[in-house]
Structures are given as C-alpha cells and as structure tokens.
Amino acid sequence: MSNPCSSVVPPDTPLEVLADVLKKAEALITGNDEVKILLKKAIQIASGLDEYLEKTTTQPSPALQELWTRTRSERWHENYEKGITLFDLPVTCITGHVEGQVLRFFARMAKAQRVLEIGMFTGYGALSLAEGLPLDGTVVACEIEPYLEKFARLSFDKSPHGKKIKVEVGGAQETINQLANERQQYDLIFIDADKTGYLEYYKTIIDRKLLAPGGTLVVDNVLFKGQVYGSEEDMNENGKALKEFNQFVASDPRTEQVLLPVRDGMLLIQHAESAEDVEKVETKDDVYSGIFVH
C-alpha cells in the first residue's frame, strides 16, 4: 500500500487513471506534433472534469469542509506505525465533496428517515447523509476502526446534524446481522467498506430485509478505477471481488439496479417491482380504453 501521507495521491477513479495514462503517453511521444496536440486535448478533457464538477456543485457545509481538511492533514500512516489505528488507512477512503452532495440529495429526495452506512472512515459520508435527513432522522454508521469514531465525533459535534449519527464500532457483518435480528429496516443504505465483503453485505441486506420496501441501496466504488471492465491481468483482489459483485447483482431477479459513473462508480439498487405491487386501474374515455398501470 502506498503511503497516504505522501503529497502525491494515486489515481482513484477511472477518469483519474485515464488522465494519468494519457500524461504518461504524452511524455513518451517525440516528433509527432499532431499526436501531441490530440493527447493534450484528451488530457484536458479527462483531467478537467472533476475540477469543473467541484466548482459547479453546491459547496459543503462548514462542518464537512473542516472534516475534509482534518482528514487530508491527518498523518494516517504514522498513526498506524505508532499503533494508534488498527489499520493503515488510505486518505482516499474519504467520500469527498461531489459524492457527499449526491448522498445528501439521495437522502432528501427519498425523504429518508432511517439510514444505514456500512463503512464510515472519518464520517464525511455519514454527515452528508445526516444533512439530508429531517430533524428526527437517524444514521447508523458501521465502522471497524475504533480511532475513527473519536476522530469523526469531533466534527459531528460541530454540526447541528451530528446528533443524528450513531456509530457502531465493530465488524460490519456482525453489526448488520444484529440489526437484522432486531428486525431493523432502513430507507437508504450506503456501502463503502471492504470491497471483498460487498457481496455478503448485499446478501444479508436483501435476504434479511434490512432494506425497507421502496428503499434504495447505494454501493460505492463499483467501477474500481476501471478494473471491473478492464483486462483480467490488471485486476487486483478488490477489482475481482467488485466485478463478481456487479455480476451477481445484475443477475439477481429480486432487485433492479442502475450504475452511475459518479467518481469511482455508484450502484443504485432497489427491490424489483412484482406484478402484485403494480396497481391496475381500469380507464375508459373517448381516446383510450384498457388497463392503466401505475
């Protein structure tokens, strides 16, 4: 694993990987001005989109901005070496500005009351979700790293929405099993945890009815730097796990899904609408006669 304290953050999305490859190709080109011009244009398109999205998306709240700054300046690798954290946490785990606003919008559009987050890191996603909830809304955030609960709480306490967030420290699978035993259900569930665990999280959520009827499951990193649709030889363990996960969900008749190319890919999943769920109303007028389904 690369040192997350380094000033150079490795490419983390398909677009960032593409821009990086194009820049390396540009450095190798000599003597062909036309190819250089085309590469330069391609680099501008690939590397300029994220900055444009950041500028044109609603800016984060002061609490989110502070949390972002604290996360980026924390010396995570040193924390691990000193035994402060159990894991060598990469700073790229943070949800980030644009995706955070997407989550806030999802929570608000869904009129969600109860949200479950699997994998919290420093809490940017949890706080973004909380900002989209009503005053009595709740976010249950699962996090295996004890240090992160204390780190996140410092920023949660500075936000009027922080009181909506309850952090469950421990293994996510054990936590969601317990929530299922308690017959808990959630209007919105967000998964952004260990990638090799995604499939089991999904199975538990659907099999044990943690996702409420009409609810939405949002899964992050499903494009995983482009590995899931690239060459097998370029896939690491996480890429292979996410490709398997995507294929499983796509073939599961119990759910419907759409994959959005937001950052590293966000998969939206809902329960499939059965024939019994569809209300049929007989309608008759001068133009149309038959069964109207809605």
mmCIF file of C-alpha atoms in Angstrom:
data_model
loop_
_atom_site.group_PDB
_atom_site.id
_atom_site.type_symbol
_atom_site.label_atom_id
_atom_site.label_comp_id
_atom_site.label_asym_id
_atom_site.label_seq_id
_atom_site.Cartn_x
_atom_site.Cartn_y
_atom_site.Cartn_z
ATOM 1 C CA MET A 1 0.000 0.000 0.000
ATOM 2 C CA SER A 2 1.266 3.436 -0.864
ATOM 3 C CA ASN A 3 1.952 5.870 1.934
ATOM 4 C CA PRO A 4 -1.221 8.002 2.295
ATOM 5 C CA CYS A 5 0.838 10.781 3.890
ATOM 6 C CA SER A 6 2.638 11.308 0.607
ATOM 7 C CA SER A 7 1.863 14.569 -1.178
ATOM 8 C CA VAL A 8 1.107 12.537 -4.326
ATOM 9 C CA VAL A 9 -2.295 10.836 -4.145
ATOM 10 C CA PRO A 10 -2.550 7.931 -6.623
ATOM 11 C CA PRO A 11 -5.364 7.923 -9.231
ATOM 12 C CA ASP A 12 -8.573 6.766 -7.558
ATOM 13 C CA THR A 13 -11.259 6.753 -10.277
ATOM 14 C CA PRO A 14 -11.455 5.548 -13.902
ATOM 15 C CA LEU A 15 -11.178 9.140 -15.110
ATOM 16 C CA GLU A 16 -8.128 9.835 -12.943
ATOM 17 C CA VAL A 17 -6.499 6.618 -14.167
ATOM 18 C CA LEU A 18 -7.233 7.608 -17.774
ATOM 19 C CA ALA A 19 -5.738 11.079 -17.296
ATOM 20 C CA ASP A 20 -2.647 9.539 -15.693
ATOM 21 C CA VAL A 21 -2.170 7.092 -18.589
ATOM 22 C CA LEU A 22 -2.586 9.871 -21.149
ATOM 23 C CA LYS A 23 0.004 12.038 -19.398
ATOM 24 C CA LYS A 24 2.489 9.138 -19.397
ATOM 25 C CA ALA A 25 1.810 8.545 -23.091
ATOM 26 C CA GLU A 26 2.332 12.249 -23.819
ATOM 27 C CA ALA A 27 5.737 12.123 -22.132
ATOM 28 C CA LEU A 28 6.779 9.288 -24.479
ATOM 29 C CA ILE A 29 5.758 10.987 -27.717
ATOM 30 C CA THR A 30 8.554 12.697 -29.625
ATOM 31 C CA GLY A 31 8.498 14.353 -33.016
ATOM 32 C CA ASN A 32 4.801 13.988 -33.867
ATOM 33 C CA ASP A 33 3.115 17.330 -33.235
ATOM 34 C CA GLU A 34 -0.323 16.172 -34.368
ATOM 35 C CA VAL A 35 -0.365 13.291 -31.873
ATOM 36 C CA LYS A 36 0.866 15.636 -29.135
ATOM 37 C CA ILE A 37 -1.977 18.074 -29.844
ATOM 38 C CA LEU A 38 -4.570 15.281 -29.726
ATOM 39 C CA LEU A 39 -3.129 13.909 -26.497
ATOM 40 C CA LYS A 40 -3.087 17.353 -24.920
ATOM 41 C CA LYS A 41 -6.765 17.822 -25.762
ATOM 42 C CA ALA A 42 -7.627 14.386 -24.375
ATOM 43 C CA ILE A 43 -5.743 15.168 -21.155
ATOM 44 C CA GLN A 44 -7.602 18.467 -20.759
ATOM 45 C CA ILE A 45 -10.966 16.711 -21.101
ATOM 46 C CA ALA A 46 -10.081 13.813 -18.792
ATOM 47 C CA SER A 47 -8.332 15.819 -16.082
ATOM 48 C CA GLY A 48 -10.579 18.881 -16.124
ATOM 49 C CA LEU A 49 -13.951 17.261 -15.415
ATOM 50 C CA ASP A 50 -13.529 16.650 -11.668
ATOM 51 C CA GLU A 51 -12.433 20.231 -11.043
ATOM 52 C CA TYR A 52 -15.416 21.508 -13.023
ATOM 53 C CA LEU A 53 -17.803 19.288 -11.043
ATOM 54 C CA GLU A 54 -16.322 20.587 -7.789
ATOM 55 C CA LYS A 55 -16.847 24.193 -8.882
ATOM 56 C CA THR A 56 -20.428 23.745 -10.077
ATOM 57 C CA THR A 57 -21.708 21.560 -7.219
ATOM 58 C CA THR A 58 -23.153 23.119 -4.047
ATOM 59 C CA GLN A 59 -20.281 23.740 -1.670
ATOM 60 C CA PRO A 60 -20.037 21.640 1.502
ATOM 61 C CA SER A 61 -21.169 22.894 4.891
ATOM 62 C CA PRO A 62 -18.520 24.341 7.245
ATOM 63 C CA ALA A 63 -18.569 21.112 9.287
ATOM 64 C CA LEU A 64 -17.977 18.980 6.181
ATOM 65 C CA GLN A 65 -15.232 21.310 4.969
ATOM 66 C CA GLU A 66 -13.474 21.112 8.321
ATOM 67 C CA LEU A 67 -13.796 17.328 8.337
ATOM 68 C CA TRP A 68 -12.289 17.166 4.837
ATOM 69 C CA THR A 69 -9.346 19.342 5.910
ATOM 70 C CA ARG A 70 -8.737 17.326 9.087
ATOM 71 C CA THR A 71 -8.877 14.054 7.156
ATOM 72 C CA ARG A 72 -6.428 15.214 4.488
ATOM 73 C CA SER A 73 -3.955 16.603 7.018
ATOM 74 C CA GLU A 74 -4.032 13.641 9.418
ATOM 75 C CA ARG A 75 -0.876 11.517 9.320
ATOM 76 C CA TRP A 76 -2.601 8.187 8.854
ATOM 77 C CA HIS A 77 0.457 6.074 8.105
ATOM 78 C CA GLU A 78 2.251 7.381 11.191
ATOM 79 C CA ASN A 79 -0.849 6.620 13.266
ATOM 80 C CA TYR A 80 -0.680 3.023 12.089
ATOM 81 C CA GLU A 81 3.047 2.702 12.743
ATOM 82 C CA LYS A 82 2.555 4.066 16.268
ATOM 83 C CA GLY A 83 -0.307 1.655 16.944
ATOM 84 C CA ILE A 84 -2.914 4.414 17.173
ATOM 85 C CA THR A 85 -5.004 2.753 14.465
ATOM 86 C CA LEU A 86 -5.559 -0.932 13.779
ATOM 87 C CA PHE A 87 -5.295 -0.419 10.026
ATOM 88 C CA ASP A 88 -3.053 1.527 7.616
ATOM 89 C CA LEU A 89 -5.836 3.778 6.371
ATOM 90 C CA PRO A 90 -5.503 5.462 2.952
ATOM 91 C CA VAL A 91 -6.772 9.038 2.795
ATOM 92 C CA THR A 92 -8.558 8.190 -0.474
ATOM 93 C CA CYS A 93 -11.183 6.373 1.623
ATOM 94 C CA ILE A 94 -12.904 9.717 2.226
ATOM 95 C CA THR A 95 -16.198 10.178 0.358
ATOM 96 C CA GLY A 96 -15.453 13.700 -0.844
ATOM 97 C CA HIS A 97 -17.345 16.801 -1.914
ATOM 98 C CA VAL A 98 -19.299 15.810 -5.048
ATOM 99 C CA GLU A 99 -20.234 12.337 -3.870
ATOM 100 C CA GLY A 100 -21.140 13.725 -0.466
ATOM 101 C CA GLN A 101 -23.610 16.124 -2.089
ATOM 102 C CA VAL A 102 -25.011 13.258 -4.170
ATOM 103 C CA LEU A 103 -25.646 11.300 -0.955
ATOM 104 C CA ARG A 104 -27.268 14.329 0.680
ATOM 105 C CA PHE A 105 -29.552 14.708 -2.336
ATOM 106 C CA PHE A 106 -30.420 10.988 -2.329
ATOM 107 C CA ALA A 107 -31.428 11.143 1.341
ATOM 108 C CA ARG A 108 -33.526 14.247 0.765
ATOM 109 C CA MET A 109 -35.178 13.047 -2.465
ATOM 110 C CA ALA A 110 -36.053 9.709 -0.868
ATOM 111 C CA LYS A 111 -37.482 11.512 2.176
ATOM 112 C CA ALA A 112 -35.455 9.002 4.149
ATOM 113 C CA GLN A 113 -35.943 8.763 7.889
ATOM 114 C CA ARG A 114 -33.558 5.943 8.737
ATOM 115 C CA VAL A 115 -30.171 5.440 7.047
ATOM 116 C CA LEU A 116 -27.558 2.694 7.444
ATOM 117 C CA GLU A 117 -23.941 3.261 6.408
ATOM 118 C CA ILE A 118 -21.560 0.315 6.125
ATOM 119 C CA GLY A 119 -18.014 1.694 6.307
ATOM 120 C CA MET A 120 -17.722 5.190 7.788
ATOM 121 C CA PHE A 121 -13.996 6.154 7.667
ATOM 122 C CA THR A 122 -13.825 9.730 9.028
ATOM 123 C CA GLY A 123 -17.554 10.354 8.664
ATOM 124 C CA TYR A 124 -17.815 12.557 5.572
ATOM 125 C CA GLY A 125 -20.451 10.303 4.016
ATOM 126 C CA ALA A 126 -22.342 9.882 7.293
ATOM 127 C CA LEU A 127 -22.511 13.628 7.902
ATOM 128 C CA SER A 128 -23.523 14.289 4.281
ATOM 129 C CA LEU A 129 -26.368 11.796 4.659
ATOM 130 C CA ALA A 130 -27.387 13.297 8.006
ATOM 131 C CA GLU A 131 -27.617 16.747 6.405
ATOM 132 C CA GLY A 132 -30.240 15.359 4.012
ATOM 133 C CA LEU A 133 -32.443 13.942 6.785
ATOM 134 C CA PRO A 134 -35.233 15.597 8.778
ATOM 135 C CA LEU A 135 -34.553 16.702 12.357
ATOM 136 C CA ASP A 136 -35.652 13.340 13.769
ATOM 137 C CA GLY A 137 -33.800 11.290 11.151
ATOM 138 C CA THR A 138 -31.049 8.845 12.098
ATOM 139 C CA VAL A 139 -27.877 7.478 10.543
ATOM 140 C CA VAL A 140 -26.379 4.259 11.909
ATOM 141 C CA ALA A 141 -22.743 4.150 10.766
ATOM 142 C CA CYS A 142 -20.776 0.886 10.980
ATOM 143 C CA GLU A 143 -17.004 1.252 11.442
ATOM 144 C CA ILE A 144 -14.421 -1.351 12.435
ATOM 145 C CA GLU A 145 -11.650 1.137 13.369
ATOM 146 C CA PRO A 146 -12.207 2.487 16.949
ATOM 147 C CA TYR A 147 -9.999 5.554 16.375
ATOM 148 C CA LEU A 148 -12.293 6.774 13.616
ATOM 149 C CA GLU A 149 -15.290 7.088 15.917
ATOM 150 C CA LYS A 150 -13.379 9.579 18.091
ATOM 151 C CA PHE A 151 -11.954 11.367 15.046
ATOM 152 C CA ALA A 152 -15.353 11.753 13.385
ATOM 153 C CA ARG A 153 -17.194 12.759 16.535
ATOM 154 C CA LEU A 154 -15.081 15.915 16.854
ATOM 155 C CA SER A 155 -16.574 17.156 13.589
ATOM 156 C CA PHE A 156 -20.045 15.705 14.200
ATOM 157 C CA ASP A 157 -20.276 17.709 17.415
ATOM 158 C CA LYS A 158 -19.680 20.945 15.482
ATOM 159 C CA SER A 159 -22.637 20.290 13.185
ATOM 160 C CA PRO A 160 -26.335 20.615 14.047
ATOM 161 C CA HIS A 161 -26.794 17.334 12.167
ATOM 162 C CA GLY A 162 -24.140 15.373 14.060
ATOM 163 C CA LYS A 163 -26.590 14.288 16.751
ATOM 164 C CA LYS A 164 -28.443 12.243 14.125
ATOM 165 C CA ILE A 165 -25.431 9.914 13.739
ATOM 166 C CA LYS A 166 -24.878 6.816 15.858
ATOM 167 C CA VAL A 167 -21.582 4.969 15.285
ATOM 168 C CA GLU A 168 -21.485 1.200 15.770
ATOM 169 C CA VAL A 169 -17.846 0.116 16.244
ATOM 170 C CA GLY A 170 -17.056 -3.457 15.220
ATOM 171 C CA GLY A 171 -17.145 -5.777 12.243
ATOM 172 C CA ALA A 172 -19.806 -4.630 9.795
ATOM 173 C CA GLN A 173 -21.136 -8.115 9.088
ATOM 174 C CA GLU A 174 -21.674 -8.778 12.783
ATOM 175 C CA THR A 175 -23.352 -5.398 13.213
ATOM 176 C CA ILE A 176 -25.797 -5.791 10.337
ATOM 177 C CA ASN A 177 -26.615 -9.338 11.432
ATOM 178 C CA GLN A 178 -27.535 -7.944 14.840
ATOM 179 C CA LEU A 179 -29.631 -5.188 13.253
ATOM 180 C CA ALA A 180 -31.421 -7.833 11.189
ATOM 181 C CA ASN A 181 -32.046 -9.882 14.338
ATOM 182 C CA GLU A 182 -33.696 -6.777 15.789
ATOM 183 C CA ARG A 183 -35.848 -6.534 12.622
ATOM 184 C CA GLN A 184 -34.485 -3.094 11.803
ATOM 185 C CA GLN A 185 -35.174 -1.633 8.350
ATOM 186 C CA TYR A 186 -33.666 1.348 6.557
ATOM 187 C CA ASP A 187 -34.931 3.666 3.832
ATOM 188 C CA LEU A 188 -31.413 4.242 2.488
ATOM 189 C CA ILE A 189 -28.318 2.074 2.881
ATOM 190 C CA PHE A 190 -24.835 3.124 1.765
ATOM 191 C CA ILE A 191 -21.998 0.597 1.386
ATOM 192 C CA ASP A 192 -18.426 1.890 1.250
ATOM 193 C CA ALA A 193 -16.376 -0.670 3.167
ATOM 194 C CA ASP A 194 -14.008 -3.564 2.438
ATOM 195 C CA LYS A 195 -14.603 -4.440 -1.196
ATOM 196 C CA THR A 196 -14.252 -8.191 -0.749
ATOM 197 C CA GLY A 197 -17.124 -8.051 1.741
ATOM 198 C CA TYR A 198 -19.631 -6.330 -0.556
ATOM 199 C CA LEU A 199 -21.333 -9.497 -1.773
ATOM 200 C CA GLU A 200 -22.016 -10.816 1.729
ATOM 201 C CA TYR A 201 -23.275 -7.395 2.851
ATOM 202 C CA TYR A 202 -25.641 -7.329 -0.124
ATOM 203 C CA LYS A 203 -26.921 -10.854 0.527
ATOM 204 C CA THR A 204 -27.556 -10.069 4.182
ATOM 205 C CA ILE A 205 -29.341 -6.802 3.359
ATOM 206 C CA ILE A 206 -31.650 -8.407 0.793
ATOM 207 C CA ASP A 207 -32.102 -11.846 2.396
ATOM 208 C CA ARG A 208 -32.819 -10.443 5.850
ATOM 209 C CA LYS A 209 -34.915 -7.494 4.673
ATOM 210 C CA LEU A 210 -32.766 -4.700 6.072
ATOM 211 C CA LEU A 211 -33.727 -2.571 3.061
ATOM 212 C CA ALA A 212 -37.244 -1.237 3.597
ATOM 213 C CA PRO A 213 -39.861 -1.566 0.842
ATOM 214 C CA GLY A 214 -39.273 1.292 -1.576
ATOM 215 C CA GLY A 215 -35.822 1.869 -0.109
ATOM 216 C CA THR A 216 -32.559 2.343 -2.000
ATOM 217 C CA LEU A 217 -29.205 0.650 -1.526
ATOM 218 C CA VAL A 218 -26.252 2.747 -2.747
ATOM 219 C CA VAL A 219 -22.932 0.969 -3.291
ATOM 220 C CA ASP A 220 -19.687 2.885 -3.820
ATOM 221 C CA ASN A 221 -16.545 2.103 -5.853
ATOM 222 C CA VAL A 222 -18.269 -0.364 -8.191
ATOM 223 C CA LEU A 223 -16.144 0.763 -11.164
ATOM 224 C CA PHE A 224 -12.972 0.489 -9.078
ATOM 225 C CA LYS A 225 -10.525 2.550 -11.145
ATOM 226 C CA GLY A 226 -11.847 0.903 -14.325
ATOM 227 C CA GLN A 227 -10.611 -2.530 -13.294
ATOM 228 C CA VAL A 228 -14.061 -4.187 -13.365
ATOM 229 C CA TYR A 229 -14.339 -3.738 -17.149
ATOM 230 C CA GLY A 230 -10.624 -3.832 -17.984
ATOM 231 C CA SER A 231 -8.155 -6.623 -18.521
ATOM 232 C CA GLU A 232 -8.152 -9.523 -16.049
ATOM 233 C CA GLU A 233 -4.381 -9.215 -15.677
ATOM 234 C CA ASP A 234 -4.772 -5.644 -14.415
ATOM 235 C CA MET A 235 -7.288 -6.594 -11.697
ATOM 236 C CA ASN A 236 -6.275 -6.852 -8.075
ATOM 237 C CA GLU A 237 -8.250 -8.693 -5.389
ATOM 238 C CA ASN A 238 -10.651 -5.792 -4.897
ATOM 239 C CA GLY A 239 -11.262 -5.405 -8.624
ATOM 240 C CA LYS A 240 -12.095 -9.099 -8.986
ATOM 241 C CA ALA A 241 -14.403 -9.005 -5.959
ATOM 242 C CA LEU A 242 -16.278 -5.978 -7.293
ATOM 243 C CA LYS A 243 -16.635 -7.479 -10.771
ATOM 244 C CA GLU A 244 -18.157 -10.587 -9.180
ATOM 245 C CA PHE A 245 -20.405 -8.406 -7.027
ATOM 246 C CA ASN A 246 -21.656 -6.381 -10.012
ATOM 247 C CA GLN A 247 -22.377 -9.541 -11.990
ATOM 248 C CA PHE A 248 -24.246 -11.119 -9.077
ATOM 249 C CA VAL A 249 -26.465 -8.070 -8.552
ATOM 250 C CA ALA A 250 -27.139 -7.729 -12.288
ATOM 251 C CA SER A 251 -28.406 -11.333 -12.407
ATOM 252 C CA ASP A 252 -30.438 -11.193 -9.165
ATOM 253 C CA PRO A 253 -34.153 -11.152 -10.099
ATOM 254 C CA ARG A 254 -35.079 -9.797 -6.664
ATOM 255 C CA THR A 255 -33.614 -6.371 -7.358
ATOM 256 C CA GLU A 256 -33.271 -3.701 -10.027
ATOM 257 C CA GLN A 257 -30.215 -1.506 -10.403
ATOM 258 C CA VAL A 258 -28.563 1.323 -12.288
ATOM 259 C CA LEU A 259 -24.839 2.101 -12.269
ATOM 260 C CA LEU A 260 -23.902 5.788 -12.225
ATOM 261 C CA PRO A 261 -20.376 6.886 -13.282
ATOM 262 C CA VAL A 262 -20.054 9.260 -10.321
ATOM 263 C CA ARG A 263 -16.424 9.303 -9.149
ATOM 264 C CA ASP A 264 -15.468 5.598 -8.809
ATOM 265 C CA GLY A 265 -18.976 4.370 -9.629
ATOM 266 C CA MET A 266 -22.185 4.331 -7.571
ATOM 267 C CA LEU A 267 -24.639 1.442 -7.960
ATOM 268 C CA LEU A 268 -28.254 2.187 -7.009
ATOM 269 C CA ILE A 269 -30.312 -0.875 -6.079
ATOM 270 C CA GLN A 270 -33.988 -1.267 -5.229
ATOM 271 C CA HIS A 271 -36.343 -4.172 -4.710
ATOM 272 C CA ALA A 272 -37.771 -5.357 -8.028
ATOM 273 C CA GLU A 273 -41.386 -4.405 -8.539
ATOM 274 C CA SER A 274 -43.502 -7.546 -8.665
ATOM 275 C CA ALA A 275 -46.774 -7.907 -10.518
ATOM 276 C CA GLU A 276 -48.617 -7.844 -7.198
ATOM 277 C CA ASP A 277 -47.072 -4.457 -6.368
ATOM 278 C CA VAL A 278 -48.415 -2.804 -9.501
ATOM 279 C CA GLU A 279 -51.781 -1.147 -9.091
ATOM 280 C CA LYS A 280 -54.054 -1.637 -12.077
ATOM 281 C CA VAL A 281 -56.837 0.824 -12.730
ATOM 282 C CA GLU A 282 -59.436 0.388 -15.449
ATOM 283 C CA THR A 283 -59.830 3.522 -17.516
ATOM 284 C CA LYS A 284 -62.219 4.375 -20.317
ATOM 285 C CA ASP A 285 -62.590 7.529 -22.363
ATOM 286 C CA ASP A 286 -63.056 8.639 -25.960
ATOM 287 C CA VAL A 287 -59.389 8.122 -26.775
ATOM 288 C CA TYR A 288 -58.214 5.146 -24.754
ATOM 289 C CA SER A 289 -59.851 2.146 -23.143
ATOM 290 C CA GLY A 290 -57.996 -0.510 -21.152
ATOM 291 C CA ILE A 291 -55.904 -1.055 -18.093
ATOM 292 C CA PHE A 292 -53.719 1.779 -16.842
ATOM 293 C CA VAL A 293 -50.789 0.534 -14.751
ATOM 294 C CA HIS A 294 -49.126 2.888 -12.251
#
